[in-house]
Structure formats: C-alpha cells, structure tokens
Amino acid sequence: MEFKLIKKIILAMCLASGISACTSTATVDKYEGLADASRERSARLGELPGTPDNLDAIRNADQQAQQYESQAHHARKHSSFMAFVTDAIFDLILD
C-alpha cells in the first residue's frame, strides 16, 4: 500500500516537471524570436546613415538581442534539466 502511494507521488512530480518543460520550450521559442527581431532591426538600422542616433539605436538593438539570447539559453538549460529529471523518474517507475 505504501509503495502505491509513493508511486502516485512520483508520478505527480513527473507530470508537473513535464508540464514545466513544455512551458519552458515555448519560452525558448519566444525569446529566440525576439532576439531574431532585434538582430533584424539592428541590420535595418545599419543601412541608414551613420548618425549618432542611429549608432545608439544599433547598439541598443544588439544589446537587447543579447539579453533575449541569454534568456533563451537559460530557459533551454532549465528545459533540458527538467526533461532529464522526467526521464529519470519514468525509468525508476518502469523498472
């Protein structure tokens, strides 16, 4: 009886971590899209005359793209960890 309760708790933890991993994947896609948009904006601004305002806008767009890429990397790392935990728990349950 106690083993069944432990199994249910582990299964609930597995489902929660799986849902978290799916959410993180959507977050990665979101931040990668935002980073791409910032890089495109920087490229478009680079085609304009090199006024100080344009140079500042290019720098800002590049910095923003780097921030989004960093957030995507963090979300991807978290998603990979949760996938690892989920796989490990399922291996324990099925064995």
GROMACS .gro file of C-alpha atoms in nm, residues 13-90:
model
   78
   13MET     CA    1   0.601   1.504  -0.969
   14CYS     CA    2   0.675   1.367  -1.314
   15LEU     CA    3   0.367   1.525  -1.465
   16ALA     CA    4   0.445   1.859  -1.302
   17SER     CA    5   0.802   1.857  -1.431
   18GLY     CA    6   0.683   1.755  -1.779
   19ILE     CA    7   0.440   2.043  -1.793
   20SER     CA    8   0.714   2.277  -1.674
   21ALA     CA    9   0.946   2.152  -1.950
   22CYS     CA   10   0.680   2.214  -2.216
   23THR     CA   11   0.626   2.566  -2.089
   24SER     CA   12   1.000   2.630  -2.095
   25THR     CA   13   1.020   2.516  -2.458
   26ALA     CA   14   0.758   2.775  -2.551
   27THR     CA   15   0.960   3.034  -2.361
   28VAL     CA   16   1.276   2.943  -2.554
   29ASP     CA   17   1.092   2.990  -2.885
   30LYS     CA   18   0.956   3.325  -2.768
   31TYR     CA   19   1.297   3.464  -2.668
   32GLU     CA   20   1.467   3.331  -2.981
   33GLY     CA   21   1.203   3.507  -3.192
   34LEU     CA   22   1.254   3.832  -3.002
   35ALA     CA   23   1.632   3.805  -3.044
   36ASP     CA   24   1.593   3.748  -3.419
   37ALA     CA   25   1.365   4.052  -3.444
   38SER     CA   26   1.620   4.266  -3.258
   39ARG     CA   27   1.900   4.147  -3.488
   40GLU     CA   28   1.688   4.229  -3.795
   41ARG     CA   29   1.613   4.575  -3.655
   42SER     CA   30   1.985   4.628  -3.597
   43ALA     CA   31   2.059   4.525  -3.956
   44ARG     CA   32   1.792   4.760  -4.093
   45LEU     CA   33   1.929   5.046  -3.883
   46GLY     CA   34   2.277   4.968  -4.016
   47GLU     CA   35   2.158   5.054  -4.366
   48LEU     CA   36   2.072   5.411  -4.259
   49PRO     CA   37   2.326   5.696  -4.244
   50GLY     CA   38   2.569   5.670  -3.950
   51THR     CA   39   2.429   5.947  -3.734
   52PRO     CA   40   2.488   5.925  -3.358
   53ASP     CA   41   2.120   5.845  -3.302
   54ASN     CA   42   2.134   5.554  -3.546
   55LEU     CA   43   2.455   5.421  -3.392
   56ASP     CA   44   2.294   5.430  -3.046
   57ALA     CA   45   1.985   5.254  -3.180
   58ILE     CA   46   2.204   4.982  -3.338
   59ARG     CA   47   2.390   4.931  -3.008
   60ASN     CA   48   2.062   4.916  -2.817
   61ALA     CA   49   1.915   4.662  -3.059
   62ASP     CA   50   2.229   4.447  -3.032
   63GLN     CA   51   2.223   4.463  -2.651
   64GLN     CA   52   1.856   4.373  -2.647
   65ALA     CA   53   1.921   4.077  -2.878
   66GLN     CA   54   2.199   3.957  -2.646
   67GLN     CA   55   1.965   3.978  -2.347
   68TYR     CA   56   1.698   3.777  -2.527
   69GLU     CA   57   1.954   3.517  -2.634
   70SER     CA   58   2.073   3.489  -2.274
   71GLN     CA   59   1.717   3.439  -2.153
   72ALA     CA   60   1.657   3.176  -2.423
   73HIS     CA   61   1.976   2.995  -2.320
   74HIS     CA   62   1.866   2.997  -1.956
   75ALA     CA   63   1.519   2.865  -2.047
   76ARG     CA   64   1.670   2.598  -2.274
   77LYS     CA   65   1.903   2.486  -1.995
   78HIS     CA   66   1.611   2.464  -1.750
   79SER     CA   67   1.402   2.274  -2.004
   80SER     CA   68   1.682   2.022  -2.064
   81PHE     CA   69   1.725   1.968  -1.691
   82MET     CA   70   1.353   1.908  -1.641
   83ALA     CA   71   1.349   1.664  -1.933
   84PHE     CA   72   1.638   1.477  -1.770
   85VAL     CA   73   1.455   1.463  -1.436
   86THR     CA   74   1.135   1.342  -1.603
   87ASP     CA   75   1.320   1.068  -1.792
   88ALA     CA   76   1.500   0.955  -1.477
   89ILE     CA   77   1.176   0.934  -1.279
   90PHE     CA   78   0.999   0.737  -1.553
   0.00000   0.00000   0.00000
